[in-house]
mmCIF file of C-alpha atoms and ligand atoms in Angstrom:
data_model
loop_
_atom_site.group_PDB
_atom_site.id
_atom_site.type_symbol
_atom_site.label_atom_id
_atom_site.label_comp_id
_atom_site.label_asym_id
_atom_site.label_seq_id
_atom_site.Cartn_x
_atom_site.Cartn_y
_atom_site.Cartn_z
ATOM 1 C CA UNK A 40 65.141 65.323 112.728
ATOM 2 C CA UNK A 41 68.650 64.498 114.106
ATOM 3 C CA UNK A 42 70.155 65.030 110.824
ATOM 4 C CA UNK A 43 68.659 68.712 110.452
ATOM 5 C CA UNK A 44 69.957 69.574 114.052
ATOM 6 C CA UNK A 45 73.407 67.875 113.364
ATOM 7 C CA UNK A 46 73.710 70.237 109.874
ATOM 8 C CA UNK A 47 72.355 72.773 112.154
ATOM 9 C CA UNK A 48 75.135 72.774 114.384
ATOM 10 C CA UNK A 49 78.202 71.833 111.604
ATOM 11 C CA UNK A 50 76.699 75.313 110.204
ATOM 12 C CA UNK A 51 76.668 77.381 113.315
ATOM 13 C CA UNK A 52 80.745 76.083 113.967
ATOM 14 C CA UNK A 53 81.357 76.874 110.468
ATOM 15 C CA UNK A 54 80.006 80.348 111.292
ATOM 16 C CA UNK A 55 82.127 80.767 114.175
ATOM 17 C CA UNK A 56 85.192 79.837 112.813
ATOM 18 C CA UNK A 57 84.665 82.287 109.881
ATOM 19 C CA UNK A 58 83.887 85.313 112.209
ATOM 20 C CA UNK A 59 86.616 84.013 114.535
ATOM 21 C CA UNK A 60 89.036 84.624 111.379
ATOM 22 C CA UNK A 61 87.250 87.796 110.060
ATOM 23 C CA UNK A 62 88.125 89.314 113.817
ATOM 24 C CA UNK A 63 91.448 88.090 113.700
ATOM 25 C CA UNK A 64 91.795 89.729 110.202
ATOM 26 C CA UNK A 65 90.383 93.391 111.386
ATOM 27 C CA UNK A 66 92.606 93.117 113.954
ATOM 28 C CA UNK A 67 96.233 93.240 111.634
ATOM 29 C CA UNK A 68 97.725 96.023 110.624
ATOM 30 C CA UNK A 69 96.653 99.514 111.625
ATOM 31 C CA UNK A 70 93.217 100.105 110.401
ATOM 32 C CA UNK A 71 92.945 103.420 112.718
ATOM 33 C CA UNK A 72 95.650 104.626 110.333
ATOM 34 C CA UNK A 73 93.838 103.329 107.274
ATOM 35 C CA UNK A 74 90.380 104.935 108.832
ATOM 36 C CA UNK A 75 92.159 108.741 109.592
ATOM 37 C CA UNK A 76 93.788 108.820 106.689
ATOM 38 C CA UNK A 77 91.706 107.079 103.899
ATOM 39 C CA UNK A 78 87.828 107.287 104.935
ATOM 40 C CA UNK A 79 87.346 109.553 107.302
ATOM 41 C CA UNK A 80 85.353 111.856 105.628
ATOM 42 C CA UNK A 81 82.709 108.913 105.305
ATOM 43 C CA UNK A 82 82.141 109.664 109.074
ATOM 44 C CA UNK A 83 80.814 113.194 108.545
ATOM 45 C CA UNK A 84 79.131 112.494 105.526
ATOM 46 C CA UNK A 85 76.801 109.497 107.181
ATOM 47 C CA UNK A 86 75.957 111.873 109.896
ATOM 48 C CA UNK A 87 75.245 114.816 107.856
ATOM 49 C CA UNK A 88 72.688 112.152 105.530
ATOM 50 C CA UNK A 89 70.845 110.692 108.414
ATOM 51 C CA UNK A 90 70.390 114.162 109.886
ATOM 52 C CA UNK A 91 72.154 112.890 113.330
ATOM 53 C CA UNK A 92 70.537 115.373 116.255
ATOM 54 C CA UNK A 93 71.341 115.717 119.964
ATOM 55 C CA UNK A 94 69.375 113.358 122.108
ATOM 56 C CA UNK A 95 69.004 110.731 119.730
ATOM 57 C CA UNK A 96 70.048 107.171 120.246
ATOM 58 C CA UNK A 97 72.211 105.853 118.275
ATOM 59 C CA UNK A 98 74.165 102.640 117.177
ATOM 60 C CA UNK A 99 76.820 102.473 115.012
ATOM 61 C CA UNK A 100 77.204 99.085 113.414
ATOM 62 C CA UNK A 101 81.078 97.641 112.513
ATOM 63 C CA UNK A 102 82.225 100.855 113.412
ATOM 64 C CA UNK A 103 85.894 100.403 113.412
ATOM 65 C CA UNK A 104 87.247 102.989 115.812
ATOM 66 C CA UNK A 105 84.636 105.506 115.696
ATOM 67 C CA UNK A 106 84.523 107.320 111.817
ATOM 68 C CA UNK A 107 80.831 107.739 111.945
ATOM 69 C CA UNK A 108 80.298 107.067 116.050
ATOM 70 C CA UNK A 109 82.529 109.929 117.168
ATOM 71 C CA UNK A 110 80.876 112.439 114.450
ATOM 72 C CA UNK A 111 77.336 111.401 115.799
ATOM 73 C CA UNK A 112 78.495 112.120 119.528
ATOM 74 C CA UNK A 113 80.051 115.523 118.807
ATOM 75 C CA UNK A 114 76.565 116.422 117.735
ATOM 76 C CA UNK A 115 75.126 115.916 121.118
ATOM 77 C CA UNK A 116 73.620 111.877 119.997
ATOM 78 C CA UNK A 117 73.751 108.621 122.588
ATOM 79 C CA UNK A 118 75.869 106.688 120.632
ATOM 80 C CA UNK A 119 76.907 102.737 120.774
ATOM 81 C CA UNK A 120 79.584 102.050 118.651
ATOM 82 C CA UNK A 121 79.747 98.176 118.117
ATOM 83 C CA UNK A 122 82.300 96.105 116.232
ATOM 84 C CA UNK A 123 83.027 92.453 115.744
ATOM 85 C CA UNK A 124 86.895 93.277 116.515
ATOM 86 C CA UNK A 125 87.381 94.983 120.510
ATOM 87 C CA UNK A 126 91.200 94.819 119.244
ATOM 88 C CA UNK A 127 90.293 98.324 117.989
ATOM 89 C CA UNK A 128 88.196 99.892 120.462
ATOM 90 C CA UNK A 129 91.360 101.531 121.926
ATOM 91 C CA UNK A 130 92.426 103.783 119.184
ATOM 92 C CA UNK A 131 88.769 104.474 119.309
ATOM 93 C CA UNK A 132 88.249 105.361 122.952
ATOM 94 C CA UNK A 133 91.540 107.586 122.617
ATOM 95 C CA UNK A 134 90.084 109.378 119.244
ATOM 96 C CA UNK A 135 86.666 110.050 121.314
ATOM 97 C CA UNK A 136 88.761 111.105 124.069
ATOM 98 C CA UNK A 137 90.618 113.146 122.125
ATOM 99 C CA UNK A 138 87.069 114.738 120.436
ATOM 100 C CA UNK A 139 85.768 115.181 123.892
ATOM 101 C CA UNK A 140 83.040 113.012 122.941
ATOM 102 C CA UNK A 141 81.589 109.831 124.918
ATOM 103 C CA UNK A 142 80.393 106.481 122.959
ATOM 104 C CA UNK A 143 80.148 103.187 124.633
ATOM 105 C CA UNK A 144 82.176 100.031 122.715
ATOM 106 C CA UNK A 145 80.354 96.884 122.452
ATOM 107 C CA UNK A 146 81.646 94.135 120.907
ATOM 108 C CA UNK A 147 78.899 92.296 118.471
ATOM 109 C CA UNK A 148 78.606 90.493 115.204
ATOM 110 C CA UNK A 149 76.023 92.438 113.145
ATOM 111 C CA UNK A 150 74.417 89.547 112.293
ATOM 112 C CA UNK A 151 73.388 89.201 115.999
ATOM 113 C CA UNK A 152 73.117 92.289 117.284
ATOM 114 C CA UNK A 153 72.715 92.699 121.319
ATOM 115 C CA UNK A 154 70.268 95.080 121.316
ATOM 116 C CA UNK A 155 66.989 95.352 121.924
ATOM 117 C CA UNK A 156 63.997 95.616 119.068
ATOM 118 C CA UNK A 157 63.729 99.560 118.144
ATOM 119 C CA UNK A 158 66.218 100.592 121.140
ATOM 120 C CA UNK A 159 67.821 102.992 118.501
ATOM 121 C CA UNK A 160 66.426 106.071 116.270
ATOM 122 C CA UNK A 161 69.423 106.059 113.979
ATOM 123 C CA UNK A 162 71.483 102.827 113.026
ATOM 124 C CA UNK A 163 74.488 103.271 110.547
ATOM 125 C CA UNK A 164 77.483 101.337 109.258
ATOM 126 C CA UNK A 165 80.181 102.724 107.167
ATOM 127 C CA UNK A 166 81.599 100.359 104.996
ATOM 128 C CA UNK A 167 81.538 98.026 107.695
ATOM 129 C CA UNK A 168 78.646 95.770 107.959
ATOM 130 C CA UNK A 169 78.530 94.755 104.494
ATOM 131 C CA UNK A 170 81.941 92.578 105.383
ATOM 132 C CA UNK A 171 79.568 90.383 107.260
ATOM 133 C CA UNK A 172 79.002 87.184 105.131
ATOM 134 C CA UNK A 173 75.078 86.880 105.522
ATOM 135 C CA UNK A 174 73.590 89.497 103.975
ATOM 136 C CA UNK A 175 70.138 89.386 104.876
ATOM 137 C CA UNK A 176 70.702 88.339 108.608
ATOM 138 C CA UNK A 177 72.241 92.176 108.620
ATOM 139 C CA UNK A 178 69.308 93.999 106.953
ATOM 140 C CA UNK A 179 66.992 92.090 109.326
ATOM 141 C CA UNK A 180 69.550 93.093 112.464
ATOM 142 C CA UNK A 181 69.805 96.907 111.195
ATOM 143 C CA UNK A 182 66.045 96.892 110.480
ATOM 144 C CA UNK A 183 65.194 95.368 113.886
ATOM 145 C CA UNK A 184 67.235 97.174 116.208
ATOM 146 C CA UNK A 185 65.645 100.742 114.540
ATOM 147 C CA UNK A 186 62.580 102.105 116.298
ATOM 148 C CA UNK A 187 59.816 102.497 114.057
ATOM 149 C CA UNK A 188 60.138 105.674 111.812
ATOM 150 C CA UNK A 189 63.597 105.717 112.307
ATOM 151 C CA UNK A 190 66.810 105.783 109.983
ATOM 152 C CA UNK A 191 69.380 103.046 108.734
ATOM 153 C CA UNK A 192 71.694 104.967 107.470
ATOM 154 C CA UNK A 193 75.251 102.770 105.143
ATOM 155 C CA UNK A 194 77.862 103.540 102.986
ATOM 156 C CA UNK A 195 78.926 100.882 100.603
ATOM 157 C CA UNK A 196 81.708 100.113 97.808
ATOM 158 C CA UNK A 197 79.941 101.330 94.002
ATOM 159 C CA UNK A 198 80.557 98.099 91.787
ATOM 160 C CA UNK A 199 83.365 100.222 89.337
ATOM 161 C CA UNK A 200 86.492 101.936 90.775
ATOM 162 C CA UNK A 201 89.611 101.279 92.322
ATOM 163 C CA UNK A 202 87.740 100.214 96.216
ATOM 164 C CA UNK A 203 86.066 97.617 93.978
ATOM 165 C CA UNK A 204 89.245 96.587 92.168
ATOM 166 C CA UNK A 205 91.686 96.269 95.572
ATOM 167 C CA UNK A 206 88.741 94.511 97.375
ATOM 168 C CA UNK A 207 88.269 91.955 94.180
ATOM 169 C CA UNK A 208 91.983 91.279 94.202
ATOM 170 C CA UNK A 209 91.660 90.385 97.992
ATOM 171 C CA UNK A 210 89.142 87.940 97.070
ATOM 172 C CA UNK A 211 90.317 85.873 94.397
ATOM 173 C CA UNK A 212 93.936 85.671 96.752
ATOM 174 C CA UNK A 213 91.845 84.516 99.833
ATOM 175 C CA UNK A 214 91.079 81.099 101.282
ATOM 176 C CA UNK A 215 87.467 80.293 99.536
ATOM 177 C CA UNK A 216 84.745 81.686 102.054
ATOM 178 C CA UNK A 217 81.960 79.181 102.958
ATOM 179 C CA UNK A 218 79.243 78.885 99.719
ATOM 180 C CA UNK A 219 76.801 80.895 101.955
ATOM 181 C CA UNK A 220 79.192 84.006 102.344
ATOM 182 C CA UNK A 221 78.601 86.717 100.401
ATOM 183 C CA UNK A 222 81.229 89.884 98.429
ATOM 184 C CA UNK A 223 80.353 93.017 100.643
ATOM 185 C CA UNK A 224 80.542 94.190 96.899
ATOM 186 C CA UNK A 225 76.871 93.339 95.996
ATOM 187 C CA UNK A 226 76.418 95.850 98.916
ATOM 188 C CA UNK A 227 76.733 98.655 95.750
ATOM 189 C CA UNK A 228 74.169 96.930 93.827
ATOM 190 C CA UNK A 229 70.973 99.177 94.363
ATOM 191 C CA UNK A 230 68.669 96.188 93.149
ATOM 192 C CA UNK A 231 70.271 93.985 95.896
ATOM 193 C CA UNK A 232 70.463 96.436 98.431
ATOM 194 C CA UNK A 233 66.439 97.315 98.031
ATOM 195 C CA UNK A 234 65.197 93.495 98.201
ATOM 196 C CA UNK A 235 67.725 93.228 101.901
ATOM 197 C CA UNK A 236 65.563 95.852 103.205
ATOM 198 C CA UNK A 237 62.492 95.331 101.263
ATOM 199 C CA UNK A 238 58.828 96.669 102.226
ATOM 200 C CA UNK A 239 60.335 96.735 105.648
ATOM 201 C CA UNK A 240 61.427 100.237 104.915
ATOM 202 C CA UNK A 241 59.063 103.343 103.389
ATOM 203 C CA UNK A 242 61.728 105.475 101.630
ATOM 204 C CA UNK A 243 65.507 104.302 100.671
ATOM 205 C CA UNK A 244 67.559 106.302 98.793
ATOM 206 C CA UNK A 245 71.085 106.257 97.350
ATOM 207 C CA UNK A 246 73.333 108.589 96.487
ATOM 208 C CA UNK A 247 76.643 108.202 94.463
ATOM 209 C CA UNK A 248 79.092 110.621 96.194
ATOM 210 C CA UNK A 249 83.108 110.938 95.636
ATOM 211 C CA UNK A 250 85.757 111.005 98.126
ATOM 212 C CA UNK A 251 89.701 112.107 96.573
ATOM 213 C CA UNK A 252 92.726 111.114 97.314
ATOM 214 C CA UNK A 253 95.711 112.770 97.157
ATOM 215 C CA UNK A 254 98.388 111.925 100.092
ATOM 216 C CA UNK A 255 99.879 109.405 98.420
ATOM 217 C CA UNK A 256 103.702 110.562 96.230
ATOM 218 C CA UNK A 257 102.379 107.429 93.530
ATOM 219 C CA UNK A 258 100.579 104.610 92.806
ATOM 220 C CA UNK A 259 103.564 102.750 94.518
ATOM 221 C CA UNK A 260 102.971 104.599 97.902
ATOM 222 C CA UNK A 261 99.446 103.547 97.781
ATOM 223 C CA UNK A 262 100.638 100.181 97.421
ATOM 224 C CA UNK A 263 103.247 100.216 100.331
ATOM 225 C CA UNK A 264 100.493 102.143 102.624
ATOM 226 C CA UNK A 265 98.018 99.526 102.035
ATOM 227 C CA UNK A 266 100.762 96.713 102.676
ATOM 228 C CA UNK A 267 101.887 98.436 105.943
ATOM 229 C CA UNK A 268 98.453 99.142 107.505
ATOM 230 C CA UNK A 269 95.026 97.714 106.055
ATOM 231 C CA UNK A 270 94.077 94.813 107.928
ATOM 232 C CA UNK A 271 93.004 92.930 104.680
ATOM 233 C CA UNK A 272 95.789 93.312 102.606
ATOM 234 C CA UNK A 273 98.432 92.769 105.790
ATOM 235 C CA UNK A 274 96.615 89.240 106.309
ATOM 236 C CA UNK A 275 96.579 88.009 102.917
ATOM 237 C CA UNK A 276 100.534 88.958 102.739
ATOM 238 C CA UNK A 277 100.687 86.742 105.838
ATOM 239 C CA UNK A 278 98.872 84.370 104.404
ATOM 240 C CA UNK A 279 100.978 84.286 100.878
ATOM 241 C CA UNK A 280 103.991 83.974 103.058
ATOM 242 C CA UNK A 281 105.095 80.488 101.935
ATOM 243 C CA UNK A 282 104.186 81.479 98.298
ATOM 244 C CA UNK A 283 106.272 83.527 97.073
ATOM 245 C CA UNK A 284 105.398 83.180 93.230
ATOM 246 C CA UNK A 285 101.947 84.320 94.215
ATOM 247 C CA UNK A 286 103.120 87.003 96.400
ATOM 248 C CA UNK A 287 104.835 88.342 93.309
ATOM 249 C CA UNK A 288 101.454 88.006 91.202
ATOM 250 C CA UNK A 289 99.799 89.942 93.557
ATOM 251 C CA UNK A 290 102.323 92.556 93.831
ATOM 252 C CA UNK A 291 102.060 93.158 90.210
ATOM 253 C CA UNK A 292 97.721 92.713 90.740
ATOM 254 C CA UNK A 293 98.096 95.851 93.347
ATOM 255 C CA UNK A 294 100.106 98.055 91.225
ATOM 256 C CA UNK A 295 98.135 97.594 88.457
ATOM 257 C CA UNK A 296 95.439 98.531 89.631
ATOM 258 C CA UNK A 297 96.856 101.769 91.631
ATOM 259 C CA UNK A 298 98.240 102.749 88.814
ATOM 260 C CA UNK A 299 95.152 102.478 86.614
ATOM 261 C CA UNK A 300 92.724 104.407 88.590
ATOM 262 C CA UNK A 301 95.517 106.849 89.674
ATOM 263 C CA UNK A 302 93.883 110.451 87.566
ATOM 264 C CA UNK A 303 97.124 112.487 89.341
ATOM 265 C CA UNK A 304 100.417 113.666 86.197
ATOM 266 C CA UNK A 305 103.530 111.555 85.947
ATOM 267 C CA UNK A 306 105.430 113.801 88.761
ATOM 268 C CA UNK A 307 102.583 113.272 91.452
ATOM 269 C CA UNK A 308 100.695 113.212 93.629
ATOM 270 C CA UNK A 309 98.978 110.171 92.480
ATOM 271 C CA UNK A 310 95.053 111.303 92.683
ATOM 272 C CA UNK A 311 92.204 108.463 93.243
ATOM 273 C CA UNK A 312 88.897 109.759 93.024
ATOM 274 C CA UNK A 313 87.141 106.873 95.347
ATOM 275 C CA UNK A 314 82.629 106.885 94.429
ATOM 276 C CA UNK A 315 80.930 104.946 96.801
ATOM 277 C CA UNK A 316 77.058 105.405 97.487
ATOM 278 C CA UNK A 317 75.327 106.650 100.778
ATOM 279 C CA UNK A 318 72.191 104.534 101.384
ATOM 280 C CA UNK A 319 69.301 106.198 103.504
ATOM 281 C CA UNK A 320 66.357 104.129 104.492
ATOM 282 C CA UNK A 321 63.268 105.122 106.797
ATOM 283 C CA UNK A 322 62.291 102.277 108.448
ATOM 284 C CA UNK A 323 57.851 102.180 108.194
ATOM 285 C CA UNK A 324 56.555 103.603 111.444
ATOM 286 C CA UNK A 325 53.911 100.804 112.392
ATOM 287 C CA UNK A 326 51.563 103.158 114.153
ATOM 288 C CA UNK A 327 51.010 104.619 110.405
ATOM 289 C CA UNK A 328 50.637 101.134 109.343
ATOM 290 C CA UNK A 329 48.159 100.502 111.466
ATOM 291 C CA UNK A 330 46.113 103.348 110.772
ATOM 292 C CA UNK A 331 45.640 103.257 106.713
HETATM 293 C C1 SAM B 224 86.372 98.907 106.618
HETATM 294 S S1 SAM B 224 86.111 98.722 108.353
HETATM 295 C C2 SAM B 224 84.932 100.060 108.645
HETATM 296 C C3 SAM B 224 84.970 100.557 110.056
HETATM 297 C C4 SAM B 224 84.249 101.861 110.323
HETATM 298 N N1 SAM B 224 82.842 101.757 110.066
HETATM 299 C C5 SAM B 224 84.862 103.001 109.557
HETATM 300 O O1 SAM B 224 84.135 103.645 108.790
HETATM 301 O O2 SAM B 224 86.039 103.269 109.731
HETATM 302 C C6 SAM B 224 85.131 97.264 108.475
HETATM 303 C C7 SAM B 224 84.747 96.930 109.896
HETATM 304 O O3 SAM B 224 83.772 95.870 109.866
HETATM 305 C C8 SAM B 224 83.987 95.063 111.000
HETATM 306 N N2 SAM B 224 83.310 93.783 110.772
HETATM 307 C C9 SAM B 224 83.627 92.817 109.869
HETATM 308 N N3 SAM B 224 82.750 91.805 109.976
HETATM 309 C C10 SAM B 224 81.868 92.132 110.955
HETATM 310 C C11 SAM B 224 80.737 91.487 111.530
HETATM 311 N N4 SAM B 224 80.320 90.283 111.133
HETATM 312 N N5 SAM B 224 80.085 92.124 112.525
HETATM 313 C C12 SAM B 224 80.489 93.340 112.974
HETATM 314 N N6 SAM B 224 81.553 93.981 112.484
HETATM 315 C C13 SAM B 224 82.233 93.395 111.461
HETATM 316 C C14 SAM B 224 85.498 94.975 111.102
HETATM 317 O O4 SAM B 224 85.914 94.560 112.387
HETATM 318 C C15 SAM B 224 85.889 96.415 110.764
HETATM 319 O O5 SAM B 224 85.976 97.198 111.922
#
């Protein structure tokens, strides 16, 4: 008995530590910059697929400084935009201001979400709660916090292209995670995806869309933007510091890659064409349950 509560509690501190880092992560660099200029769109798009109307409550989960919260707003919605790292809730009160749009911040790790069961008729995440380790503890959040008949709307990374590729390089130049932590990559993995949610849910569908690039001069501007401002890549440069032999591996790792998925002529732009998939799930309405 003592033993169970004593692994119990050695796994809840190795929890906190890990979210601890992830927020410290999130927090480097400038990932309003990264969001404006690189996935923006994403917003729009999630709104536009979970058919976002005026009245509606909803929460936006990981939601950075507002892609997908501010777009719900502007269409007249309640919306709670809730992130693991506050350090960002500035440049997103300041884009919502700037959007004349209001959506409260809350600060929450989706894998213990503060909310109440079925407060919300739309939940969403843009590429942003499938960075949370535990899988299944953030379908069963989503799932839970979603009134009965409503929508979980997600975008996620497809398991081919160069989001995959920079992501992958991350990984294998990180600290190990803990042997329970999961890629957000299986997020694009429809098989994976559709046993999170399971019978929980009485539709889910996915849909491969493509976003392009095409602000960056080369594949070496993508490289120096990513260096500058994404949180992820500025912390594992941090991280290299003292290693400068690996530093240059990854260098070379970065480039690579840039420069294979880059579709854009020798004189530029460089053009990425980035596929990821938009996930739409009903959650079952129970009353309907009830009555077959
Ligand atoms: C790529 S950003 C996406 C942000 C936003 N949805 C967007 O589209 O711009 C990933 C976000 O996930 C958040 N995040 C990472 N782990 C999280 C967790 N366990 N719970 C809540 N948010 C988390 C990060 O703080 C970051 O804001």
């Amino acid at each position: 008995m003592r033993i169970t509560a004593t692994l119990r509690t050695a796994a809840a501190d190795q929890d906190r530590r890990l979210k601890a880092r992830q927020r410290a992560l999130w927090a480097l660099g400038d990932y309003h910059r990264v969001a404006t200029d690189l996935l923006w769109e994403f917003g729009r798009e999630l709104v536009e697929a979970c058919g976002i109307y005026a009245g509606q409550r909803v929460l936006d989960v990981a939601a950075g400084t507002g892609n997908v919260a501010i777009r719900a707003a502007e269409r007249g919605a309640q919306v709670v935009a809730s992130d693991l790292t506050p350090e960002n809730f500035g440049a997103g009160r300041h884009e919502a201001r700037a959007h004349g749009v209001n959506v409260e911040w809350v600060e929450a790790d989706a894998e213990a979400l503060p909310f109440d069961d079925g407060e919300f008729d739309v939940v969403t995440s843009s590429a942003g709660a499938i960075f949370a380790p535990h899988h299944q503890a953030v379908a069963d959040q989503l799932v839970r916090v979603c009134r009965p008949g409503g929508t979980i709307g997600l975008t996620t990374i497809v398991p081919d292209g160069l989001a995959r590729d920079l992501l992958e390089i991350i990984e294998r130049y990180s600290p190990p995670p803990p042997p329970d932590a999961l890629s957000p990559l299986l997020w694009g993995s429809e098989e994976h995806v559709r046993e999170l949610f399971g019978d929980r849910v009485e539709s889910l569908e996915m849909t491969s869309t493509m976003l392009l690039i095409d602000r960056f001069a080369d594949p070496e501007d993508l490289c120096r933007f990513m260096k500058a401002n994404h949180p992820l890549v500025v912390g594992l440069y941090e991280h290299l510091a003292d290693e400068p032999a690996r530093v240059a591996t990854l260098d070379l790792d970065m480039a690579e890659a840039a420069t294979r998925w880059n579709r854009g002529g020798p004189r530029g732009p460089a053009i990425y064409e980035i596929e990821y998939l938009v996930i739409v799930a009903r959650k079952h309405d129970s009353r309907q349950l009830r009555d077959r």
